[in-house]
Coordinates of C-alpha atoms (C1' of nucleotides) in Angstrom, one line a residue:
Chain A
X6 CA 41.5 -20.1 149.7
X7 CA 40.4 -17.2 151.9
X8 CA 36.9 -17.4 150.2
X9 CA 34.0 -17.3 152.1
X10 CA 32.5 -20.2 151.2
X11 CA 34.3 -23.5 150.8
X12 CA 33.5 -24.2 147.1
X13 CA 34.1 -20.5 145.9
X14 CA 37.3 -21.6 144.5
X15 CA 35.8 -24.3 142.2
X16 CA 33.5 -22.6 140.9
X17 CA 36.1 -20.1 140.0
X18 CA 38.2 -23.3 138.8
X19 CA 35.5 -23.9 136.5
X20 CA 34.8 -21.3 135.0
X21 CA 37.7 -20.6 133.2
X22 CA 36.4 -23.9 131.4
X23 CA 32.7 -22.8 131.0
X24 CA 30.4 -20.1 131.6
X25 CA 28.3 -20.0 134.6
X26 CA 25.6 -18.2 135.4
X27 CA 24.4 -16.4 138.5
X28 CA 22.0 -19.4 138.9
X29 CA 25.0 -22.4 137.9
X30 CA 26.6 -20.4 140.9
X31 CA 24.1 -20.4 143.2
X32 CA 23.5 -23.7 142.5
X33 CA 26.6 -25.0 143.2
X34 CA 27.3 -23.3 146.2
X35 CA 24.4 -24.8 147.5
X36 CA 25.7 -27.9 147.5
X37 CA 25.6 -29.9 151.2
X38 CA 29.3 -30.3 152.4
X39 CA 30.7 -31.7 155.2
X40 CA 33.6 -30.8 156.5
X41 CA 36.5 -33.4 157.3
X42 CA 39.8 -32.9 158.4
X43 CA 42.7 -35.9 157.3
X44 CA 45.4 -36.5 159.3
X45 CA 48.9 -37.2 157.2
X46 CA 49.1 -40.3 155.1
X47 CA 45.3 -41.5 155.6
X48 CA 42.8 -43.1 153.2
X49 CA 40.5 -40.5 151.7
X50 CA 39.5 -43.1 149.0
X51 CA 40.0 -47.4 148.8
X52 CA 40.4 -49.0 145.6
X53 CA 37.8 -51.3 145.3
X54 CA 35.5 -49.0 147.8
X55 CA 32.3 -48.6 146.6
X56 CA 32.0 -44.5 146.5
X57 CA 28.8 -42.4 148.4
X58 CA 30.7 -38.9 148.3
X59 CA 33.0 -37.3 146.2
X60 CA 36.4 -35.6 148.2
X61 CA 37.0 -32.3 147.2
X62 CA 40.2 -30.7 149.0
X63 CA 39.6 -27.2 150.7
X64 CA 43.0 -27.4 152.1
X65 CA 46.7 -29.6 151.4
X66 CA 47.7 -31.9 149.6
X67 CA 46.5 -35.7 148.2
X68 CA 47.4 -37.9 146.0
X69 CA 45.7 -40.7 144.0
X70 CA 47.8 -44.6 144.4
X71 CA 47.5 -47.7 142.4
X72 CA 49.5 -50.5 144.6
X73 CA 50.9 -53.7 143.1
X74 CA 51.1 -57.4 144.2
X75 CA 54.8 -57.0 145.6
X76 CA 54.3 -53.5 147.4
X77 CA 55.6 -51.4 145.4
X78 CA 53.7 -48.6 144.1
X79 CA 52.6 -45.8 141.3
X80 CA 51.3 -42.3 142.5
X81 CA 49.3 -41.3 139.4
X82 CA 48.5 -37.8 140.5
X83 CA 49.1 -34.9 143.1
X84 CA 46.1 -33.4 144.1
X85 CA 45.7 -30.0 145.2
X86 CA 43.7 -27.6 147.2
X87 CA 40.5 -26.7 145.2
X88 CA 40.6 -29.9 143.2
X89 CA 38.6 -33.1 143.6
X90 CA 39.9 -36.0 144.2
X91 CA 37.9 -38.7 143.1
X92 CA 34.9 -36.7 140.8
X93 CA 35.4 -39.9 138.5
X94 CA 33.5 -42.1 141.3
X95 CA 30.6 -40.1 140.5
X96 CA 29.7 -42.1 137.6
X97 CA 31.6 -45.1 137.7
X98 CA 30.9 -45.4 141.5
X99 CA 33.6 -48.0 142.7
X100 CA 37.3 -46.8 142.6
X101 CA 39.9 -48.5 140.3
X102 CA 42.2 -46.1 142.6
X103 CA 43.1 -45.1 146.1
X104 CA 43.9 -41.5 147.1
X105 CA 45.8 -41.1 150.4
X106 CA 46.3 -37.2 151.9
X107 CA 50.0 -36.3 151.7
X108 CA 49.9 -34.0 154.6
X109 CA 46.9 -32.9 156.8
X110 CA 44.6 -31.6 154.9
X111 CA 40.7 -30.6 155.0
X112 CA 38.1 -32.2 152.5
X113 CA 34.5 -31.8 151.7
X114 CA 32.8 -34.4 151.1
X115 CA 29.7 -33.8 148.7
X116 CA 27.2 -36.7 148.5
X117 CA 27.5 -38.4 144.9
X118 CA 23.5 -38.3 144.1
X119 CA 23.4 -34.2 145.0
X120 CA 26.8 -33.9 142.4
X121 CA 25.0 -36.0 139.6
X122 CA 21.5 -34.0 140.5
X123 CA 23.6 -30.7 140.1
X124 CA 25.0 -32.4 137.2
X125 CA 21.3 -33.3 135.8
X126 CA 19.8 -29.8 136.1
X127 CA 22.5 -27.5 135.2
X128 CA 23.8 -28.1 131.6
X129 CA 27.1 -25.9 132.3
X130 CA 27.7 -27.5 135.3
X131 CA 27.8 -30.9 133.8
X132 CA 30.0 -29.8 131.4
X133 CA 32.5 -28.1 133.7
X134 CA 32.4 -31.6 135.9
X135 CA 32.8 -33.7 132.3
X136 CA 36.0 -30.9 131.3
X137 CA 37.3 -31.5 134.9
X138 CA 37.6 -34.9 134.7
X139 CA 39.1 -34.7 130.8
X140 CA 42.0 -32.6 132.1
X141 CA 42.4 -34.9 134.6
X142 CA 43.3 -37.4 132.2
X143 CA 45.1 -35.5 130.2
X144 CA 47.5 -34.8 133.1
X145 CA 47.7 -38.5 133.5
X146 CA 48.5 -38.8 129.9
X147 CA 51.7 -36.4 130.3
X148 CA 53.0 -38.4 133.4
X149 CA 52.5 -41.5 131.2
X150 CA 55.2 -39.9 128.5
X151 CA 56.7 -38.6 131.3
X152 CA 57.4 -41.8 133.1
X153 CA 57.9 -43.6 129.4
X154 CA 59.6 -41.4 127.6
X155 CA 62.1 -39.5 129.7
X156 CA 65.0 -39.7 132.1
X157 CA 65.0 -39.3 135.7
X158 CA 66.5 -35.7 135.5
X159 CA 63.8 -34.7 133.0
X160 CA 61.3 -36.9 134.5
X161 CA 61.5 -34.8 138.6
X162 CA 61.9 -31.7 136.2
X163 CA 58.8 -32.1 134.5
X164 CA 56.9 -32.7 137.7
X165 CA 58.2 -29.8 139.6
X166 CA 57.1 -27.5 136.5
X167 CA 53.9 -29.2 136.5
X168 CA 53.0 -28.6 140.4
X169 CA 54.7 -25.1 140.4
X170 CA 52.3 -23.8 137.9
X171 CA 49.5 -25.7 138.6
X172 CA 50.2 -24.1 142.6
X173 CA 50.2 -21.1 140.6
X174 CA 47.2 -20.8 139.6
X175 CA 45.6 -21.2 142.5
X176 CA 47.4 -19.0 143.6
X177 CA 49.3 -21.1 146.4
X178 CA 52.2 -19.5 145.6
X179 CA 54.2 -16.7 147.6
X180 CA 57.4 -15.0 147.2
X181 CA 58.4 -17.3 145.0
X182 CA 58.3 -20.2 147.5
X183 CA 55.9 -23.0 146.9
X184 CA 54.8 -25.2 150.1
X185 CA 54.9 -28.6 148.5
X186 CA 55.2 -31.4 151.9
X187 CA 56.6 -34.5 149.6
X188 CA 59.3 -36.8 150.4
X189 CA 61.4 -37.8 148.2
X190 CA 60.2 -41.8 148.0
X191 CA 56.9 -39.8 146.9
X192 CA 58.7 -38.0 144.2
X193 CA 60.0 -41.5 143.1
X194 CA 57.0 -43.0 142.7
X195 CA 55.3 -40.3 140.8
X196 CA 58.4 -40.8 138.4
X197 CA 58.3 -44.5 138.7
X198 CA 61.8 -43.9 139.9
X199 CA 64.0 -45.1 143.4
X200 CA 64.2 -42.9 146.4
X201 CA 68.0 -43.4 146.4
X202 CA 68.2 -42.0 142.8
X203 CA 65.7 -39.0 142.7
X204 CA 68.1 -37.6 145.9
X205 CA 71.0 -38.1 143.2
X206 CA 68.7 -36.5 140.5
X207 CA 67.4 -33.5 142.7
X208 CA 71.0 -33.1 143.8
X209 CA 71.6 -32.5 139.9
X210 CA 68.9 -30.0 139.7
X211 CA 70.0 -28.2 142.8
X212 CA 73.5 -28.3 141.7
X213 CA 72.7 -26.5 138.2
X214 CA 70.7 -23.7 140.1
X215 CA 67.7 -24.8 138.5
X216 CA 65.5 -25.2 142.0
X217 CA 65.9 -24.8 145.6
X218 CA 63.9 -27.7 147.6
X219 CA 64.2 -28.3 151.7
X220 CA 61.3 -28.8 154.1
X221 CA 59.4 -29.2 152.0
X222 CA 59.7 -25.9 150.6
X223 CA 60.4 -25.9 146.9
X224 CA 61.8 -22.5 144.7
X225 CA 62.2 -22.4 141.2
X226 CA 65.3 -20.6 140.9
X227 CA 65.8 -20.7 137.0
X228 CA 62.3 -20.9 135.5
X229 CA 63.5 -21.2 132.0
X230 CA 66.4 -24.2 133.2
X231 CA 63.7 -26.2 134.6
X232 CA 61.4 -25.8 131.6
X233 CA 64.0 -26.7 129.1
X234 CA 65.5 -29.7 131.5
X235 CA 62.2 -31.0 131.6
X236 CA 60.8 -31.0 128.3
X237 CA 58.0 -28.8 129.7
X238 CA 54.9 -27.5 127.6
X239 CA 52.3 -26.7 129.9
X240 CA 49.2 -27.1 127.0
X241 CA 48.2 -30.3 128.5
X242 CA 46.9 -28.9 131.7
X243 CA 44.3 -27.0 129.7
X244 CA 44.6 -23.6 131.7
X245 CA 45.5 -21.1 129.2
X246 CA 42.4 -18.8 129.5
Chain B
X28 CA 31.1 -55.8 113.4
X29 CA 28.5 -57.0 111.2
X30 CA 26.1 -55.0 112.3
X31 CA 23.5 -53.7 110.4
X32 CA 24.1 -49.8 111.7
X33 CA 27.8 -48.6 112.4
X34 CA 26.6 -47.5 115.8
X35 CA 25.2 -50.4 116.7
X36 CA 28.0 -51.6 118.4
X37 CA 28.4 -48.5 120.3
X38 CA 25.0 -48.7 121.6
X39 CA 25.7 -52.4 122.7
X40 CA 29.1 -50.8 124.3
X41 CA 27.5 -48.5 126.2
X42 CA 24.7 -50.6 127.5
X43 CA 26.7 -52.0 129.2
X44 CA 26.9 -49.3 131.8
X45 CA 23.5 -47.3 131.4
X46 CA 20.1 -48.3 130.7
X47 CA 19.3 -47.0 126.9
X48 CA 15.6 -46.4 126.0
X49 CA 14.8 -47.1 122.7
X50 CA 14.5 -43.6 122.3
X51 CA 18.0 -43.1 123.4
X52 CA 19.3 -45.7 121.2
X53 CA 17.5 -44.7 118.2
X54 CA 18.7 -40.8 118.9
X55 CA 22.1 -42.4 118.8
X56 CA 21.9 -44.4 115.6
X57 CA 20.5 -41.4 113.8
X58 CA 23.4 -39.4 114.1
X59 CA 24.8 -38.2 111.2
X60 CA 28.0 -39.8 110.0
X61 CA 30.4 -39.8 107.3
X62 CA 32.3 -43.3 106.8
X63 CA 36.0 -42.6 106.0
X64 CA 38.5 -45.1 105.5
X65 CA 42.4 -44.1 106.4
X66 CA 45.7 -45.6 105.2
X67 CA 48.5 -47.2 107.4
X68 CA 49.8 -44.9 109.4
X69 CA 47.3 -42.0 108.8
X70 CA 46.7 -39.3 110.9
X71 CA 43.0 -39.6 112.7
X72 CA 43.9 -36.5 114.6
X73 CA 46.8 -33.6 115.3
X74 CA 48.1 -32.4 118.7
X75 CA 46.8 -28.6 118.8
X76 CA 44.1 -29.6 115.9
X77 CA 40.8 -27.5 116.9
X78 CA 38.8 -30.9 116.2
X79 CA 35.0 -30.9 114.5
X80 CA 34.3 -34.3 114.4
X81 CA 34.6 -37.0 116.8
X82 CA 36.2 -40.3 115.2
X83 CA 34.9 -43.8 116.4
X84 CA 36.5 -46.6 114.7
X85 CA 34.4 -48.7 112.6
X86 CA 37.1 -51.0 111.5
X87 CA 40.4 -51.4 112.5
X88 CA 43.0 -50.1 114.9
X89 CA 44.5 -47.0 115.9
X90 CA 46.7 -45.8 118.6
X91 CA 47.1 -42.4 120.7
X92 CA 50.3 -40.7 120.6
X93 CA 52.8 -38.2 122.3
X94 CA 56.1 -37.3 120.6
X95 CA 59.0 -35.6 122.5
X96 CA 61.2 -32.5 120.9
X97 CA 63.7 -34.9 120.7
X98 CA 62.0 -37.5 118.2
X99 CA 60.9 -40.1 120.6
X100 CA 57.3 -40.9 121.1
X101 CA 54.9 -42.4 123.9
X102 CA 51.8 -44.4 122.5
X103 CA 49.2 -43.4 125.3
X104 CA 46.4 -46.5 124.3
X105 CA 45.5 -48.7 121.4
X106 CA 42.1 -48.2 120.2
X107 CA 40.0 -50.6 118.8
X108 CA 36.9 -50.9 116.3
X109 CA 34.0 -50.1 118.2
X110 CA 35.5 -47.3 120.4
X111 CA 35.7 -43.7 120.2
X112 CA 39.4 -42.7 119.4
X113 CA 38.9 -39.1 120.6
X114 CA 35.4 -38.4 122.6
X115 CA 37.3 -36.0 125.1
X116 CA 37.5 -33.8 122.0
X117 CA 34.0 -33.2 122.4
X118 CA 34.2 -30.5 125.7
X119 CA 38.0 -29.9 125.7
X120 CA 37.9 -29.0 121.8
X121 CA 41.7 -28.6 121.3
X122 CA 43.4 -32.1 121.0
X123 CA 46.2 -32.5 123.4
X124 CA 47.6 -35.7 121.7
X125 CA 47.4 -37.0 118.2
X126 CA 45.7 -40.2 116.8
X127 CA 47.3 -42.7 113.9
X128 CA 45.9 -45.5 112.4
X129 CA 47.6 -48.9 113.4
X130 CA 46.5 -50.5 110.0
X131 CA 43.9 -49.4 107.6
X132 CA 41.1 -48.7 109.2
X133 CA 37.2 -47.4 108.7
X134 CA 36.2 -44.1 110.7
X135 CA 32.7 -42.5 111.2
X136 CA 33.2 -39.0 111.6
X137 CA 30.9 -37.4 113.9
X138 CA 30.3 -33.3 114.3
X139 CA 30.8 -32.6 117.5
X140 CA 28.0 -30.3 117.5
X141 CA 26.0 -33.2 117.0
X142 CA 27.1 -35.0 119.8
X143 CA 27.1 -32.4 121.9
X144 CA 23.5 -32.0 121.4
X145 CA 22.3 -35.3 122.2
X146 CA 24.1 -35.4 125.5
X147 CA 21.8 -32.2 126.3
X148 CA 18.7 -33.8 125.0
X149 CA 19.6 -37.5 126.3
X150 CA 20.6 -38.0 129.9
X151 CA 21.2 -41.7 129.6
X152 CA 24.1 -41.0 126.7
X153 CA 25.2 -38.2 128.2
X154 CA 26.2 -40.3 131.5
X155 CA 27.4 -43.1 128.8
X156 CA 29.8 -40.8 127.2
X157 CA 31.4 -39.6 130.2
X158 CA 31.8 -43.2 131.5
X159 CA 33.4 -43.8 128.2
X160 CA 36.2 -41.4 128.6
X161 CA 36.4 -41.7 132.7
X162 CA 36.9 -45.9 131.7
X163 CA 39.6 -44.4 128.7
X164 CA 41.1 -42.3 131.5
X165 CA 41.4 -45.7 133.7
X166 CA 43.3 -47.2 131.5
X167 CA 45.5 -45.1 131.1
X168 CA 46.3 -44.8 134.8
X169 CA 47.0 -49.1 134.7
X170 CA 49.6 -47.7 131.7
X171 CA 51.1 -45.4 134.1
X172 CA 51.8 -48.1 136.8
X173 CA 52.7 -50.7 133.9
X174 CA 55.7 -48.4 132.5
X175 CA 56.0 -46.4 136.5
X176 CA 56.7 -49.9 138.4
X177 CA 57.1 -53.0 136.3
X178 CA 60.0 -54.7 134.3
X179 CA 60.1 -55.4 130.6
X180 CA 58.7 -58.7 131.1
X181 CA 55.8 -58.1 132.9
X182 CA 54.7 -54.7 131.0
X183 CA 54.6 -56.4 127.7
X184 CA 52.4 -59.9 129.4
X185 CA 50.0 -56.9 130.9
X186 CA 49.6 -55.4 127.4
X187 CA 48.7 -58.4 125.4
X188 CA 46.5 -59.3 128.6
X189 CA 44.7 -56.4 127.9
X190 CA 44.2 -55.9 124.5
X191 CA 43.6 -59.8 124.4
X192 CA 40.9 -59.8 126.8
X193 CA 39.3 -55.9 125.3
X194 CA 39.3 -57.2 121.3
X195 CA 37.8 -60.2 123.6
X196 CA 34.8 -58.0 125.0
X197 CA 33.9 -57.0 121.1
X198 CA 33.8 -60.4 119.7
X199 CA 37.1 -59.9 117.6
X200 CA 38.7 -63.1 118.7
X201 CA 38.0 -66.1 116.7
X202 CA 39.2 -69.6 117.8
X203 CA 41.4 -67.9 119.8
X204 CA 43.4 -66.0 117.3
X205 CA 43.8 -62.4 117.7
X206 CA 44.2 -59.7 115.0
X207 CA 46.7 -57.2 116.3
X208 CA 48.4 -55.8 113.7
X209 CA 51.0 -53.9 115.6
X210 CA 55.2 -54.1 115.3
X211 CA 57.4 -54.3 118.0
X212 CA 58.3 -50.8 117.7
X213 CA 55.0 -49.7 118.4
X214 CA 54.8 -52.5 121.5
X215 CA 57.9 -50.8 122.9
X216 CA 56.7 -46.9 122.5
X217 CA 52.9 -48.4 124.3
X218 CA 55.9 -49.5 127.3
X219 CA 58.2 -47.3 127.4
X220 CA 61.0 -49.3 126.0
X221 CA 63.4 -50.3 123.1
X222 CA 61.8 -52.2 120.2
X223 CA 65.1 -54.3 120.7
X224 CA 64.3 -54.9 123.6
X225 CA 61.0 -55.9 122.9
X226 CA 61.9 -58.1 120.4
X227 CA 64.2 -59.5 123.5
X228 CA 61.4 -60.0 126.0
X229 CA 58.9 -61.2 123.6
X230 CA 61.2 -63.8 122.6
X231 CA 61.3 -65.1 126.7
X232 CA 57.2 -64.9 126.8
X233 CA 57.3 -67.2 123.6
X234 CA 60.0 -69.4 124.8
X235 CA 58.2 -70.2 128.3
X236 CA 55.5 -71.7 126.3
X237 CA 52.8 -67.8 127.3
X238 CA 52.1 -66.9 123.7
X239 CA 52.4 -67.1 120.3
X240 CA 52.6 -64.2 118.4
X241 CA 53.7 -64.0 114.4
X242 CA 52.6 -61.3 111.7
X243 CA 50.3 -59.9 113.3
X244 CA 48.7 -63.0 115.0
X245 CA 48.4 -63.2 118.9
X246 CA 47.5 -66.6 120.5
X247 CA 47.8 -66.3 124.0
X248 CA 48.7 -70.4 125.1
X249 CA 49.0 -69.9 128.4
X250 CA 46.2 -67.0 129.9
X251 CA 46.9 -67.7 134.1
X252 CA 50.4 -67.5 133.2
X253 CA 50.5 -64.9 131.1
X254 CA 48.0 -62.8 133.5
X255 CA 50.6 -63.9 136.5
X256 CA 53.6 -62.3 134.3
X257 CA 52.0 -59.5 133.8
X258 CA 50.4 -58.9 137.1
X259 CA 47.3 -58.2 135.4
X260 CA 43.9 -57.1 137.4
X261 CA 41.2 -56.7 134.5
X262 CA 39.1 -54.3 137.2
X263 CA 41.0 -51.3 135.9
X264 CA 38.8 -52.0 132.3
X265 CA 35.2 -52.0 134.2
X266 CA 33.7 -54.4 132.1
X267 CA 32.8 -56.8 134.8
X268 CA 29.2 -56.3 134.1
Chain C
dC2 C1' 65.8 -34.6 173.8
dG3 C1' 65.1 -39.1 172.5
dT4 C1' 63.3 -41.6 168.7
dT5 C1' 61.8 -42.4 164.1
dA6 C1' 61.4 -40.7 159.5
dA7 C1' 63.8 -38.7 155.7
dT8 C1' 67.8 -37.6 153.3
dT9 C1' 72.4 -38.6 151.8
dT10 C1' 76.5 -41.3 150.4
dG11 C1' 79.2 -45.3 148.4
dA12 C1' 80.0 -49.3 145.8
dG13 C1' 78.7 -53.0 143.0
dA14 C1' 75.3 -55.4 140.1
dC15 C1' 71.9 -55.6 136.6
dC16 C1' 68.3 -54.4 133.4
dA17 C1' 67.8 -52.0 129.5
dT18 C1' 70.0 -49.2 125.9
dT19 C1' 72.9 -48.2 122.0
dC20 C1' 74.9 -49.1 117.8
dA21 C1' 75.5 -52.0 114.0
dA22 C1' 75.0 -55.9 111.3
dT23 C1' 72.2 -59.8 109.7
dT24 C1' 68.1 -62.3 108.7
dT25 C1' 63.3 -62.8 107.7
dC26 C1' 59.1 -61.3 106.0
dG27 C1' 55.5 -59.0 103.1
dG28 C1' 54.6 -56.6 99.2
dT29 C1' 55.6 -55.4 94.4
dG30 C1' 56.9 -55.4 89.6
dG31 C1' 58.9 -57.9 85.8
Chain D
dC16 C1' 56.0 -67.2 89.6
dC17 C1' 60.2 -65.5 91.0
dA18 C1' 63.4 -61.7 91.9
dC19 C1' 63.7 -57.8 94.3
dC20 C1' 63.0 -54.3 97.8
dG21 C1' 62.1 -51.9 102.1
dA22 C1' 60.2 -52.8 106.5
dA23 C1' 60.3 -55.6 110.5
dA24 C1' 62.5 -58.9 113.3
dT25 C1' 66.6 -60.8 115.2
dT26 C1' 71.3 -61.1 117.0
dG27 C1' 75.7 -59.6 119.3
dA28 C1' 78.6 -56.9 122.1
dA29 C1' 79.6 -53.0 124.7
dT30 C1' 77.9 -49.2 127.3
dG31 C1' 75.3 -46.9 130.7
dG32 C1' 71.4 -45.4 133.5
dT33 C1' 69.2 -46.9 137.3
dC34 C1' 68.7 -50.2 141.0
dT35 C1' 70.1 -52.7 145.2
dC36 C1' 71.9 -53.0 149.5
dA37 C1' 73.9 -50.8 153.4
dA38 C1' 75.4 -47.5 156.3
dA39 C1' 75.7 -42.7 157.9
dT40 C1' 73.9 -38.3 158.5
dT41 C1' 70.3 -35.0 159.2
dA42 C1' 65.7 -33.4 160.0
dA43 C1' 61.1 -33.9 162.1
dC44 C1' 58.1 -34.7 166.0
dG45 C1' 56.1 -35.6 170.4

DNA sequence: CGTTAATTTGAGACCATTCAATTTCGGTGG
DNA sequence: CCACCGAAATTGAATGGTCTCAAATTAACG
């Protein structure tokens, strides 16, 4: 986050996946960015939109957004700082997805024919970019059980674990306290629950000391409670090296 | 399916998104394999198995899978013959899910070594196996919004849609029959629901004349209606080409 | 400091579940 | 070829988790 250059922290993201060398790095690095800055609640992707860049977020918070007929909607991932967004429209090129900001938040937007050049000379690279997008499915994968297979206590359990520790090893989290700026509807449509009844389930959690959430300030008070309420085993995020 | 080389319907699969030489295609069809046929039920794969071999399914159906602590299970997709029932096994090496057989089924085992190796040597394949998984990963975000956001009804219309329209893109429907040899139980851990419940809701898409759908035999009667029940949007499979 | 968004609360209705029993089907052995 | 068996499908009734619809309260923001 306080890294000199904007895409220090991905390459430090990847490389817990694969091995770079000085060169991979230097490559990478060298990568032309631009700078964007998103105001709350905006488009950073369309479904339907045929891609020319791929969003990776410096700073805040997105999420990707599959809308249906009647309005009502299914977030299919929170997306955090040092994370891209959208790395799947690199080869596919138009989204099946849309990915809205969930607070401001800064991007960079990397041209899609400089990431699959990057991708075409540097073997590790490529692999980091294929590993990034696998672990991104496998998170999908989890909220799919998630949402399937579990109730709404276990469900907004489960996805508090999942974005404490994934904040975590950013390093995006202080004290204790994790910023994390979404409502409550949001939470319910992660969950593929109502507003009106994740406010009754986090009332639950609060109520059983498990977490403390206002503001949009969340702390895990009982680390153990959540796990255990939510079924939790983090091996599907892929990040125990 | 009646190809003269098992891979030969891969490299058909995959041309549909990248341009194969004939030097890429013959590359792939000269990858070693070993043919293995697996009971009902079988296990393809093991959540935390350190895989060496990639499966693709020669023949046959076979289903990924997530059970809870407590017993219950979410399926996560239904694969079918022609596809790859574990590709992202390739660069993530530790499987994160496990893979069953839906019925007795043909496999061609595949070192990953080997595949691994001819996405270093073979651009063109290397870009067609990471569209294979990012279209895998796809689906499973239209499973997410199927369980997150719509009722019984229209999860189970959106299923059959799909699977209908995927066995479809492989030539496996003949005169408008449709091999699925899947039980209700299974139907209701692909949507997050009861198998009596299932049975319940099958029973109303029968009943208003959408399908037809007896040991193991689908016949969809009614497509627009059943698409319109199920709110279905084919995009999410990217097979438009 | 007003105005809108977000959270909270209550009560009733409903979709889906649970539990249990029954029927049908597919495969098997006599 | 028929009797048998276990698996799968089906049915019924009662329960319950979650939703819906409002309204009230609180927090966020310019």
């Amino acid at each position: 986050m306080t890294d000199i250059h904007p895409l220090a922290a991905l390459a430090r993201r990847w490389s817990r996946h694969v091995e770079l060398t000085p060169r991979d790095r230097d490559a990478l690095l060298a990568l032309p960015i631009t700078r964007k800055p998103f105001a709350k609640d905006a488009y950073l992707v369309r479904q339907g939109q045929q891609a020319t860049d791929c969003c990776l977020l410096l700073r805040g918070f997105a999420f990707r957004q599959k809308s249906l007929s009647d309005g009502r909607r299914q977030i299919l991932s929170i997306q955090i700082a040092t994370e891209f967004v959208d790395l799947q429209n690199g080869p596919l090129r138009v989204a099946d997805h849309s990915v809205q900001s969930l607070d401001r938040c800064e991007v960079a937007l990397i041209p899609i024919a400089d990431i699959l050049d990057l991708a075409a000379r540097h073997p590790n690279l490529r692999t980091a970019m294929w590993i990034d997008t696998l672990i991104d499915a496998s998170i999908v994968r989890e909220w799919l059980v998630n949402v399937g297979r579990r109730d709404a206590r276990a469900r907004l359990a489960h996805l508090l674990c999942e974005l404490a520790l994934r904040l975590e090893h950013v390093g995006a989290v202080r004290d204790g306290l994790i910023t994390l700026p979404i409502t409550q509807e949001q939470l319910a449509d992660c969950t593929g629950l109502t507003a009106v009844h994740t406010n009754r389930t986090l009332q639950s959690l609060r109520r059983d000391g498990l977490i403390h959430f206002t503001n949009g300030i969340l702390r895990v008070l009982d680390w153990t409670g959540l796990r255990e309420a939510g079924d939790f085993d983090e091996r599907y995020l892929h990040q125990q090296a």
